[in-house]
Amino acid sequence: MFSTLKEYVSNNHKKGVTWNPNGGDAKEVAAKIYGGGAAPKAPAAPRAPPSAPAPPPPPPAGAKPKGAAAPPSANLFAEINKGADITKGLKKVTDAQKTHKNPELRGSSVVKEADLNKNKKVAAPAKKAAAPAKQPPKLQLVGKKWSCEYQSGVQDIVIEAQVSQSLYVYKCDNSVITVKGKINSITLDNCKKCGIIVDSLVASMDIVNSQSVKLQVNDKAPIVNIDKTDGCQVFVQRATGLDTEFVTAKSSEVNICLVEENGEYNESFVAEQFLTKFVDGKFVTELYEVVG
């Protein structure tokens, strides 16, 4: 119907609907248009769709819907709500079944140590760390530097030194090294139970990372540096060694022996404890002496 109306309007009223102010009666005009008959009746309204089926009747009171399971906690709360009746289903333990009242049960209730350890896993023994590979001993002069390394149990090592040469002793154990003549410097590094005998030093004697070592200076040594060493005994001559300076750091059991002309010596320890306090606007460190 709307498509016919649209076609009619587009053919007869291109500029819009025009009204005839001198028009006649609507019934007469309609009779002319439709051949003298009455105006067409409006189309009948479409039929209503069939009604939906009626809903099922509600379930009776107290009935459980099919397929709906009770919540997990429902049984628990039901048991709790029983009150004193909850223990009715428990089995009573007689005196004959009680260990503290029946001596015959005490022997059978002891847990054996074998049963305790039956399920325990036996710990695997710890693997021992592999011993470091033993290095071959070395004593050689390269350029102006003597190297004495990995000597063990050698008591008669002798080095003929010159003023321009130096000596580096590394990882020696239970050995004695004698340096004849004047040498520039000596370094003792990572050694145990070793001794150094030197006639004279131009620069310094350095002892680092060592344990239970001894140093004997027959003439002069300007400075002796001792660092990270536990157990060090230094012998200097009263006639020539009073000007020697000793520098120690992170070391313990350091003793200085002053040798007299007759061969006897006086031993003095190097302090290990110090006291630091605030004095006159700054911190001052001094030797800590235990009194008493």
PDB file of C-alpha atoms in Angstrom:
ATOM      1  CA  MET A   1       0.000   0.000   0.000  1.00  0.00           C
ATOM      2  CA  PHE A   2       2.795   2.381   0.871  1.00  0.00           C
ATOM      3  CA  SER A   3       4.626   1.697  -2.373  1.00  0.00           C
ATOM      4  CA  THR A   4       1.479   2.593  -4.362  1.00  0.00           C
ATOM      5  CA  LEU A   5       1.079   5.786  -2.350  1.00  0.00           C
ATOM      6  CA  LYS A   6       4.678   6.647  -2.950  1.00  0.00           C
ATOM      7  CA  GLU A   7       4.297   6.161  -6.684  1.00  0.00           C
ATOM      8  CA  TYR A   8       1.143   8.266  -6.726  1.00  0.00           C
ATOM      9  CA  VAL A   9       2.734  11.135  -4.845  1.00  0.00           C
ATOM     10  CA  SER A  10       5.831  11.115  -7.021  1.00  0.00           C
ATOM     11  CA  ASN A  11       3.691  11.284 -10.201  1.00  0.00           C
ATOM     12  CA  ASN A  12       1.077  13.822  -9.105  1.00  0.00           C
ATOM     13  CA  HIS A  13       2.592  15.867  -6.309  1.00  0.00           C
ATOM     14  CA  LYS A  14       6.225  16.428  -7.184  1.00  0.00           C
ATOM     15  CA  LYS A  15       6.278  19.746  -5.399  1.00  0.00           C
ATOM     16  CA  GLY A  16       4.279  18.569  -2.420  1.00  0.00           C
ATOM     17  CA  VAL A  17       0.632  17.921  -1.691  1.00  0.00           C
ATOM     18  CA  THR A  18      -1.669  20.554  -3.225  1.00  0.00           C
ATOM     19  CA  TRP A  19      -5.069  21.179  -1.841  1.00  0.00           C
ATOM     20  CA  ASN A  20      -8.060  22.238  -3.842  1.00  0.00           C
ATOM     21  CA  PRO A  21      -9.746  25.058  -1.952  1.00  0.00           C
ATOM     22  CA  ASN A  22     -12.833  24.588  -4.107  1.00  0.00           C
ATOM     23  CA  GLY A  23     -13.029  20.886  -3.671  1.00  0.00           C
ATOM     24  CA  GLY A  24     -16.334  19.022  -3.337  1.00  0.00           C
ATOM     25  CA  ASP A  25     -17.660  16.539  -0.923  1.00  0.00           C
ATOM     26  CA  ALA A  26     -15.288  13.730  -0.024  1.00  0.00           C
ATOM     27  CA  LYS A  27     -17.866  10.991  -0.621  1.00  0.00           C
ATOM     28  CA  GLU A  28     -18.649  12.292  -4.089  1.00  0.00           C
ATOM     29  CA  VAL A  29     -15.013  12.530  -5.007  1.00  0.00           C
ATOM     30  CA  ALA A  30     -14.392   9.026  -3.720  1.00  0.00           C
ATOM     31  CA  ALA A  31     -17.339   7.713  -5.722  1.00  0.00           C
ATOM     32  CA  LYS A  32     -15.868   9.216  -8.873  1.00  0.00           C
ATOM     33  CA  ILE A  33     -12.441   7.745  -8.210  1.00  0.00           C
ATOM     34  CA  TYR A  34     -13.685   4.263  -7.423  1.00  0.00           C
ATOM     35  CA  GLY A  35     -16.380   4.088 -10.064  1.00  0.00           C
ATOM     36  CA  GLY A  36     -19.341   5.137  -8.030  1.00  0.00           C
ATOM     37  CA  GLY A  37     -18.803   2.523  -5.278  1.00  0.00           C
ATOM     38  CA  ALA A  38     -18.088   3.137  -1.701  1.00  0.00           C
ATOM     39  CA  ALA A  39     -14.635   3.804  -0.440  1.00  0.00           C
ATOM     40  CA  PRO A  40     -12.566   0.642   0.083  1.00  0.00           C
ATOM     41  CA  LYS A  41     -12.509  -0.819   3.520  1.00  0.00           C
ATOM     42  CA  ALA A  42      -9.354  -0.774   5.507  1.00  0.00           C
ATOM     43  CA  PRO A  43      -7.525  -4.080   5.457  1.00  0.00           C
ATOM     44  CA  ALA A  44      -8.290  -6.378   8.347  1.00  0.00           C
ATOM     45  CA  ALA A  45      -5.845  -6.444  11.223  1.00  0.00           C
ATOM     46  CA  PRO A  46      -3.493  -9.449  11.281  1.00  0.00           C
ATOM     47  CA  ARG A  47      -4.382 -12.333  13.532  1.00  0.00           C
ATOM     48  CA  ALA A  48      -2.813 -12.428  16.925  1.00  0.00           C
ATOM     49  CA  PRO A  49      -0.111 -15.079  17.384  1.00  0.00           C
ATOM     50  CA  PRO A  50      -1.128 -18.211  19.264  1.00  0.00           C
ATOM     51  CA  SER A  51      -0.867 -17.830  23.017  1.00  0.00           C
ATOM     52  CA  ALA A  52       2.120 -19.383  24.845  1.00  0.00           C
ATOM     53  CA  PRO A  53       1.485 -22.565  26.802  1.00  0.00           C
ATOM     54  CA  ALA A  54       0.590 -22.080  30.422  1.00  0.00           C
ATOM     55  CA  PRO A  55       3.515 -22.428  32.897  1.00  0.00           C
ATOM     56  CA  PRO A  56       3.722 -25.672  34.862  1.00  0.00           C
ATOM     57  CA  PRO A  57       2.228 -25.646  38.346  1.00  0.00           C
ATOM     58  CA  PRO A  58       4.618 -24.861  41.222  1.00  0.00           C
ATOM     59  CA  PRO A  59       6.157 -27.845  43.034  1.00  0.00           C
ATOM     60  CA  PRO A  60       4.617 -28.841  46.354  1.00  0.00           C
ATOM     61  CA  ALA A  61       6.038 -27.347  49.498  1.00  0.00           C
ATOM     62  CA  GLY A  62       9.104 -29.206  50.831  1.00  0.00           C
ATOM     63  CA  ALA A  63       9.797 -31.021  47.550  1.00  0.00           C
ATOM     64  CA  LYS A  64      13.417 -30.871  46.260  1.00  0.00           C
ATOM     65  CA  PRO A  65      13.945 -29.944  42.597  1.00  0.00           C
ATOM     66  CA  LYS A  66      15.245 -32.791  40.468  1.00  0.00           C
ATOM     67  CA  GLY A  67      19.002 -32.727  39.748  1.00  0.00           C
ATOM     68  CA  ALA A  68      19.782 -30.153  42.472  1.00  0.00           C
ATOM     69  CA  ALA A  69      22.452 -31.567  44.790  1.00  0.00           C
ATOM     70  CA  ALA A  70      22.678 -30.521  48.428  1.00  0.00           C
ATOM     71  CA  PRO A  71      25.590 -28.186  49.266  1.00  0.00           C
ATOM     72  CA  PRO A  72      28.683 -29.938  50.733  1.00  0.00           C
ATOM     73  CA  SER A  73      28.232 -28.259  54.074  1.00  0.00           C
ATOM     74  CA  ALA A  74      24.610 -29.396  54.446  1.00  0.00           C
ATOM     75  CA  ASN A  75      25.551 -32.815  55.867  1.00  0.00           C
ATOM     76  CA  LEU A  76      28.067 -31.244  58.229  1.00  0.00           C
ATOM     77  CA  PHE A  77      25.559 -28.810  59.698  1.00  0.00           C
ATOM     78  CA  ALA A  78      22.976 -31.583  59.910  1.00  0.00           C
ATOM     79  CA  GLU A  79      25.374 -33.632  62.057  1.00  0.00           C
ATOM     80  CA  ILE A  80      26.216 -30.641  64.245  1.00  0.00           C
ATOM     81  CA  ASN A  81      22.540 -29.909  64.832  1.00  0.00           C
ATOM     82  CA  LYS A  82      22.097 -33.360  66.356  1.00  0.00           C
ATOM     83  CA  GLY A  83      23.649 -32.087  69.587  1.00  0.00           C
ATOM     84  CA  ALA A  84      24.426 -34.842  72.091  1.00  0.00           C
ATOM     85  CA  ASP A  85      23.155 -37.491  69.678  1.00  0.00           C
ATOM     86  CA  ILE A  86      26.193 -36.979  67.452  1.00  0.00           C
ATOM     87  CA  THR A  87      28.271 -39.351  69.621  1.00  0.00           C
ATOM     88  CA  LYS A  88      25.795 -42.223  69.497  1.00  0.00           C
ATOM     89  CA  GLY A  89      27.519 -43.783  66.493  1.00  0.00           C
ATOM     90  CA  LEU A  90      30.975 -43.875  68.121  1.00  0.00           C
ATOM     91  CA  LYS A  91      32.417 -47.141  69.375  1.00  0.00           C
ATOM     92  CA  LYS A  92      33.173 -47.243  73.079  1.00  0.00           C
ATOM     93  CA  VAL A  93      36.777 -47.993  74.089  1.00  0.00           C
ATOM     94  CA  THR A  94      36.950 -50.425  76.945  1.00  0.00           C
ATOM     95  CA  ASP A  95      39.588 -50.404  79.669  1.00  0.00           C
ATOM     96  CA  ALA A  96      41.175 -53.489  78.120  1.00  0.00           C
ATOM     97  CA  GLN A  97      41.915 -51.438  75.007  1.00  0.00           C
ATOM     98  CA  LYS A  98      43.522 -48.534  76.891  1.00  0.00           C
ATOM     99  CA  THR A  99      47.332 -48.570  77.114  1.00  0.00           C
ATOM    100  CA  HIS A 100      47.507 -46.750  80.474  1.00  0.00           C
ATOM    101  CA  LYS A 101      45.106 -49.258  82.072  1.00  0.00           C
ATOM    102  CA  ASN A 102      46.232 -52.467  80.421  1.00  0.00           C
ATOM    103  CA  PRO A 103      49.957 -53.213  81.035  1.00  0.00           C
ATOM    104  CA  GLU A 104      49.943 -55.932  78.383  1.00  0.00           C
ATOM    105  CA  LEU A 105      49.480 -53.324  75.663  1.00  0.00           C
ATOM    106  CA  ARG A 106      52.481 -51.226  76.699  1.00  0.00           C
ATOM    107  CA  GLY A 107      55.051 -53.587  75.292  1.00  0.00           C
ATOM    108  CA  SER A 108      53.321 -53.822  71.931  1.00  0.00           C
ATOM    109  CA  SER A 109      52.803 -50.053  71.615  1.00  0.00           C
ATOM    110  CA  VAL A 110      56.499 -49.156  71.703  1.00  0.00           C
ATOM    111  CA  VAL A 111      57.709 -47.927  68.342  1.00  0.00           C
ATOM    112  CA  LYS A 112      60.958 -49.581  67.421  1.00  0.00           C
ATOM    113  CA  GLU A 113      63.868 -47.468  66.281  1.00  0.00           C
ATOM    114  CA  ALA A 114      64.179 -49.629  63.172  1.00  0.00           C
ATOM    115  CA  ASP A 115      60.615 -48.699  62.208  1.00  0.00           C
ATOM    116  CA  LEU A 116      61.359 -45.006  62.693  1.00  0.00           C
ATOM    117  CA  ASN A 117      64.381 -45.122  60.423  1.00  0.00           C
ATOM    118  CA  LYS A 118      62.770 -47.420  57.859  1.00  0.00           C
ATOM    119  CA  ASN A 119      61.389 -44.593  55.725  1.00  0.00           C
ATOM    120  CA  LYS A 120      64.233 -42.183  56.278  1.00  0.00           C
ATOM    121  CA  LYS A 121      66.450 -41.545  53.339  1.00  0.00           C
ATOM    122  CA  VAL A 122      70.099 -42.166  54.005  1.00  0.00           C
ATOM    123  CA  ALA A 123      72.019 -39.014  53.282  1.00  0.00           C
ATOM    124  CA  ALA A 124      74.764 -39.476  50.800  1.00  0.00           C
ATOM    125  CA  PRO A 125      78.214 -38.816  52.247  1.00  0.00           C
ATOM    126  CA  ALA A 126      79.518 -35.377  51.430  1.00  0.00           C
ATOM    127  CA  LYS A 127      82.049 -35.332  48.695  1.00  0.00           C
ATOM    128  CA  LYS A 128      85.468 -34.207  49.779  1.00  0.00           C
ATOM    129  CA  ALA A 129      86.851 -31.240  47.971  1.00  0.00           C
ATOM    130  CA  ALA A 130      89.503 -32.235  45.536  1.00  0.00           C
ATOM    131  CA  ALA A 131      92.970 -31.433  46.786  1.00  0.00           C
ATOM    132  CA  PRO A 132      94.743 -28.789  44.745  1.00  0.00           C
ATOM    133  CA  ALA A 133      97.254 -30.146  42.338  1.00  0.00           C
ATOM    134  CA  LYS A 134     100.751 -30.085  43.736  1.00  0.00           C
ATOM    135  CA  GLN A 135     102.992 -27.725  41.852  1.00  0.00           C
ATOM    136  CA  PRO A 136     106.648 -28.477  41.188  1.00  0.00           C
ATOM    137  CA  PRO A 137     109.127 -26.443  43.257  1.00  0.00           C
ATOM    138  CA  LYS A 138     110.822 -23.579  41.467  1.00  0.00           C
ATOM    139  CA  LEU A 139     113.920 -21.499  42.164  1.00  0.00           C
ATOM    140  CA  GLN A 140     115.085 -19.333  39.290  1.00  0.00           C
ATOM    141  CA  LEU A 141     116.289 -15.879  38.312  1.00  0.00           C
ATOM    142  CA  VAL A 142     114.349 -14.146  35.528  1.00  0.00           C
ATOM    143  CA  GLY A 143     115.873 -10.825  34.652  1.00  0.00           C
ATOM    144  CA  LYS A 144     116.390  -9.104  37.985  1.00  0.00           C
ATOM    145  CA  LYS A 145     113.777 -11.077  39.906  1.00  0.00           C
ATOM    146  CA  TRP A 146     114.374 -14.226  41.886  1.00  0.00           C
ATOM    147  CA  SER A 147     111.403 -16.596  42.188  1.00  0.00           C
ATOM    148  CA  CYS A 148     111.245 -19.178  44.957  1.00  0.00           C
ATOM    149  CA  GLU A 149     107.952 -21.056  44.811  1.00  0.00           C
ATOM    150  CA  TYR A 150     106.335 -24.237  46.150  1.00  0.00           C
ATOM    151  CA  GLN A 151     109.319 -25.269  48.251  1.00  0.00           C
ATOM    152  CA  SER A 152     108.416 -27.698  51.026  1.00  0.00           C
ATOM    153  CA  GLY A 153     110.710 -28.929  53.797  1.00  0.00           C
ATOM    154  CA  VAL A 154     113.843 -27.443  52.227  1.00  0.00           C
ATOM    155  CA  GLN A 155     116.075 -25.890  54.909  1.00  0.00           C
ATOM    156  CA  ASP A 156     119.151 -24.914  52.903  1.00  0.00           C
ATOM    157  CA  ILE A 157     118.021 -22.623  50.074  1.00  0.00           C
ATOM    158  CA  VAL A 158     120.775 -20.074  49.374  1.00  0.00           C
ATOM    159  CA  ILE A 159     120.543 -17.090  47.015  1.00  0.00           C
ATOM    160  CA  GLU A 160     123.542 -14.963  46.015  1.00  0.00           C
ATOM    161  CA  ALA A 161     121.863 -11.575  45.546  1.00  0.00           C
ATOM    162  CA  GLN A 162     122.792  -8.237  44.021  1.00  0.00           C
ATOM    163  CA  VAL A 163     121.628  -4.731  44.856  1.00  0.00           C
ATOM    164  CA  SER A 164     119.431  -4.431  41.747  1.00  0.00           C
ATOM    165  CA  GLN A 165     117.655  -7.750  42.287  1.00  0.00           C
ATOM    166  CA  SER A 166     114.466  -8.655  44.166  1.00  0.00           C
ATOM    167  CA  LEU A 167     113.131 -11.911  45.630  1.00  0.00           C
ATOM    168  CA  TYR A 168     109.545 -13.216  45.533  1.00  0.00           C
ATOM    169  CA  VAL A 169     108.773 -16.199  47.780  1.00  0.00           C
ATOM    170  CA  TYR A 170     105.365 -17.827  47.165  1.00  0.00           C
ATOM    171  CA  LYS A 171     103.572 -20.762  48.825  1.00  0.00           C
ATOM    172  CA  CYS A 172     106.571 -22.250  50.532  1.00  0.00           C
ATOM    173  CA  ASP A 173     106.173 -24.483  53.568  1.00  0.00           C
ATOM    174  CA  ASN A 174     108.593 -25.371  56.353  1.00  0.00           C
ATOM    175  CA  SER A 175     111.570 -23.985  54.462  1.00  0.00           C
ATOM    176  CA  VAL A 176     114.487 -21.637  55.207  1.00  0.00           C
ATOM    177  CA  ILE A 177     115.865 -19.195  52.616  1.00  0.00           C
ATOM    178  CA  THR A 178     119.196 -17.444  53.113  1.00  0.00           C
ATOM    179  CA  VAL A 179     119.939 -14.333  51.027  1.00  0.00           C
ATOM    180  CA  LYS A 180     123.624 -13.424  50.948  1.00  0.00           C
ATOM    181  CA  GLY A 181     124.700  -9.904  50.068  1.00  0.00           C
ATOM    182  CA  LYS A 182     122.549  -6.793  49.681  1.00  0.00           C
ATOM    183  CA  ILE A 183     119.238  -7.132  47.839  1.00  0.00           C
ATOM    184  CA  ASN A 184     116.708  -4.498  46.814  1.00  0.00           C
ATOM    185  CA  SER A 185     113.505  -6.022  48.242  1.00  0.00           C
ATOM    186  CA  ILE A 186     111.945  -9.303  49.405  1.00  0.00           C
ATOM    187  CA  THR A 187     108.280 -10.369  49.349  1.00  0.00           C
ATOM    188  CA  LEU A 188     107.028 -13.350  51.344  1.00  0.00           C
ATOM    189  CA  ASP A 189     103.525 -14.293  50.121  1.00  0.00           C
ATOM    190  CA  ASN A 190     101.203 -17.060  51.357  1.00  0.00           C
ATOM    191  CA  CYS A 191     103.877 -19.043  53.183  1.00  0.00           C
ATOM    192  CA  LYS A 192     103.749 -21.187  56.329  1.00  0.00           C
ATOM    193  CA  LYS A 193     106.470 -21.945  58.864  1.00  0.00           C
ATOM    194  CA  CYS A 194     109.178 -20.347  56.722  1.00  0.00           C
ATOM    195  CA  GLY A 195     112.278 -18.419  57.665  1.00  0.00           C
ATOM    196  CA  ILE A 196     114.142 -15.658  55.811  1.00  0.00           C
ATOM    197  CA  ILE A 197     117.739 -14.711  56.666  1.00  0.00           C
ATOM    198  CA  VAL A 198     119.000 -11.634  54.832  1.00  0.00           C
ATOM    199  CA  ASP A 199     122.162  -9.633  55.182  1.00  0.00           C
ATOM    200  CA  SER A 200     120.879  -6.216  54.068  1.00  0.00           C
ATOM    201  CA  LEU A 201     117.918  -4.613  52.275  1.00  0.00           C
ATOM    202  CA  VAL A 202     117.861  -1.471  50.169  1.00  0.00           C
ATOM    203  CA  ALA A 203     114.083  -0.924  50.122  1.00  0.00           C
ATOM    204  CA  SER A 204     111.634  -3.065  52.073  1.00  0.00           C
ATOM    205  CA  MET A 205     110.711  -6.489  53.361  1.00  0.00           C
ATOM    206  CA  ASP A 206     107.028  -7.397  52.776  1.00  0.00           C
ATOM    207  CA  ILE A 207     105.251 -10.288  54.511  1.00  0.00           C
ATOM    208  CA  VAL A 208     101.679 -10.934  53.255  1.00  0.00           C
ATOM    209  CA  ASN A 209      99.054 -13.646  53.923  1.00  0.00           C
ATOM    210  CA  SER A 210     101.467 -15.843  55.844  1.00  0.00           C
ATOM    211  CA  GLN A 211     101.495 -17.868  59.056  1.00  0.00           C
ATOM    212  CA  SER A 212     104.206 -18.619  61.615  1.00  0.00           C
ATOM    213  CA  VAL A 213     107.118 -17.010  59.800  1.00  0.00           C
ATOM    214  CA  LYS A 214     110.463 -15.662  60.984  1.00  0.00           C
ATOM    215  CA  LEU A 215     112.701 -12.913  59.596  1.00  0.00           C
ATOM    216  CA  GLN A 216     116.292 -12.215  60.548  1.00  0.00           C
ATOM    217  CA  VAL A 217     118.113  -9.085  59.347  1.00  0.00           C
ATOM    218  CA  ASN A 218     121.862  -9.201  59.922  1.00  0.00           C
ATOM    219  CA  ASP A 219     122.564  -5.614  58.876  1.00  0.00           C
ATOM    220  CA  LYS A 220     119.955  -3.034  57.805  1.00  0.00           C
ATOM    221  CA  ALA A 221     116.365  -2.999  56.621  1.00  0.00           C
ATOM    222  CA  PRO A 222     114.721   0.422  56.223  1.00  0.00           C
ATOM    223  CA  ILE A 223     111.120  -0.833  56.533  1.00  0.00           C
ATOM    224  CA  VAL A 224     109.283  -4.084  57.264  1.00  0.00           C
ATOM    225  CA  ASN A 225     105.646  -4.359  56.135  1.00  0.00           C
ATOM    226  CA  ILE A 226     103.504  -7.092  57.726  1.00  0.00           C
ATOM    227  CA  ASP A 227      99.967  -7.527  56.351  1.00  0.00           C
ATOM    228  CA  LYS A 228      97.316 -10.208  57.011  1.00  0.00           C
ATOM    229  CA  THR A 229      99.798 -12.433  58.841  1.00  0.00           C
ATOM    230  CA  ASP A 230      99.271 -14.521  61.972  1.00  0.00           C
ATOM    231  CA  GLY A 231     102.465 -15.225  63.843  1.00  0.00           C
ATOM    232  CA  CYS A 232     105.584 -13.300  62.793  1.00  0.00           C
ATOM    233  CA  GLN A 233     108.892 -12.950  64.624  1.00  0.00           C
ATOM    234  CA  VAL A 234     111.432 -10.371  63.392  1.00  0.00           C
ATOM    235  CA  PHE A 235     115.065 -10.290  64.581  1.00  0.00           C
ATOM    236  CA  VAL A 236     117.055  -7.081  64.114  1.00  0.00           C
ATOM    237  CA  GLN A 237     120.506  -6.164  65.412  1.00  0.00           C
ATOM    238  CA  ARG A 238     120.841  -3.497  68.076  1.00  0.00           C
ATOM    239  CA  ALA A 239     123.928  -2.117  66.338  1.00  0.00           C
ATOM    240  CA  THR A 240     122.252  -1.619  62.948  1.00  0.00           C
ATOM    241  CA  GLY A 241     118.497  -2.200  63.261  1.00  0.00           C
ATOM    242  CA  LEU A 242     117.288   0.570  65.556  1.00  0.00           C
ATOM    243  CA  ASP A 243     116.242   2.693  62.566  1.00  0.00           C
ATOM    244  CA  THR A 244     114.012  -0.008  61.071  1.00  0.00           C
ATOM    245  CA  GLU A 245     110.333   0.944  60.778  1.00  0.00           C
ATOM    246  CA  PHE A 246     107.562  -1.630  61.163  1.00  0.00           C
ATOM    247  CA  VAL A 247     104.154  -1.277  59.517  1.00  0.00           C
ATOM    248  CA  THR A 248     101.492  -3.833  60.487  1.00  0.00           C
ATOM    249  CA  ALA A 249      97.884  -4.285  59.339  1.00  0.00           C
ATOM    250  CA  LYS A 250      95.343  -7.037  60.053  1.00  0.00           C
ATOM    251  CA  SER A 251      98.034  -9.118  61.731  1.00  0.00           C
ATOM    252  CA  SER A 252      98.389 -10.883  65.058  1.00  0.00           C
ATOM    253  CA  GLU A 253     101.165 -12.340  67.229  1.00  0.00           C
ATOM    254  CA  VAL A 254     103.833 -10.050  65.791  1.00  0.00           C
ATOM    255  CA  ASN A 255     106.983  -9.817  67.928  1.00  0.00           C
ATOM    256  CA  ILE A 256     110.176  -7.808  67.404  1.00  0.00           C
ATOM    257  CA  CYS A 257     113.389  -9.198  68.852  1.00  0.00           C
ATOM    258  CA  LEU A 258     116.316  -6.863  69.431  1.00  0.00           C
ATOM    259  CA  VAL A 259     119.527  -8.930  69.281  1.00  0.00           C
ATOM    260  CA  GLU A 260     122.468  -7.898  71.478  1.00  0.00           C
ATOM    261  CA  GLU A 261     126.134  -8.323  70.567  1.00  0.00           C
ATOM    262  CA  ASN A 262     126.408 -11.393  72.784  1.00  0.00           C
ATOM    263  CA  GLY A 263     123.603 -13.117  70.878  1.00  0.00           C
ATOM    264  CA  GLU A 264     120.894 -12.650  73.474  1.00  0.00           C
ATOM    265  CA  TYR A 265     117.749 -10.718  72.533  1.00  0.00           C
ATOM    266  CA  ASN A 266     114.872  -8.808  74.076  1.00  0.00           C
ATOM    267  CA  GLU A 267     111.432  -9.497  72.660  1.00  0.00           C
ATOM    268  CA  SER A 268     108.692  -6.861  72.312  1.00  0.00           C
ATOM    269  CA  PHE A 269     105.169  -7.406  71.016  1.00  0.00           C
ATOM    270  CA  VAL A 270     103.348  -5.267  68.494  1.00  0.00           C
ATOM    271  CA  ALA A 271     100.006  -4.012  69.801  1.00  0.00           C
ATOM    272  CA  GLU A 272      96.805  -5.510  68.401  1.00  0.00           C
ATOM    273  CA  GLN A 273      94.210  -3.538  70.369  1.00  0.00           C
ATOM    274  CA  PHE A 274      93.526   0.158  69.994  1.00  0.00           C
ATOM    275  CA  LEU A 275      91.208   2.676  71.593  1.00  0.00           C
ATOM    276  CA  THR A 276      89.458   5.367  69.533  1.00  0.00           C
ATOM    277  CA  LYS A 277      87.684   8.291  71.205  1.00  0.00           C
ATOM    278  CA  PHE A 278      86.482  11.798  70.393  1.00  0.00           C
ATOM    279  CA  VAL A 279      88.877  14.458  71.663  1.00  0.00           C
ATOM    280  CA  ASP A 280      88.938  18.197  70.839  1.00  0.00           C
ATOM    281  CA  GLY A 281      86.550  17.917  67.906  1.00  0.00           C
ATOM    282  CA  LYS A 282      88.049  14.815  66.265  1.00  0.00           C
ATOM    283  CA  PHE A 283      88.501  11.080  66.766  1.00  0.00           C
ATOM    284  CA  VAL A 284      91.857  10.052  68.190  1.00  0.00           C
ATOM    285  CA  THR A 285      93.201   6.480  68.187  1.00  0.00           C
ATOM    286  CA  GLU A 286      95.723   5.353  70.767  1.00  0.00           C
ATOM    287  CA  LEU A 287      97.150   2.119  72.115  1.00  0.00           C
ATOM    288  CA  TYR A 288      94.756   0.247  74.390  1.00  0.00           C
ATOM    289  CA  GLU A 289      96.514  -0.978  77.508  1.00  0.00           C
ATOM    290  CA  VAL A 290      94.872  -3.484  79.826  1.00  0.00           C
ATOM    291  CA  VAL A 291      95.562  -2.577  83.435  1.00  0.00           C
ATOM    292  CA  GLY A 292      95.522  -5.218  86.140  1.00  0.00           C
TER     293      GLY A 292
END
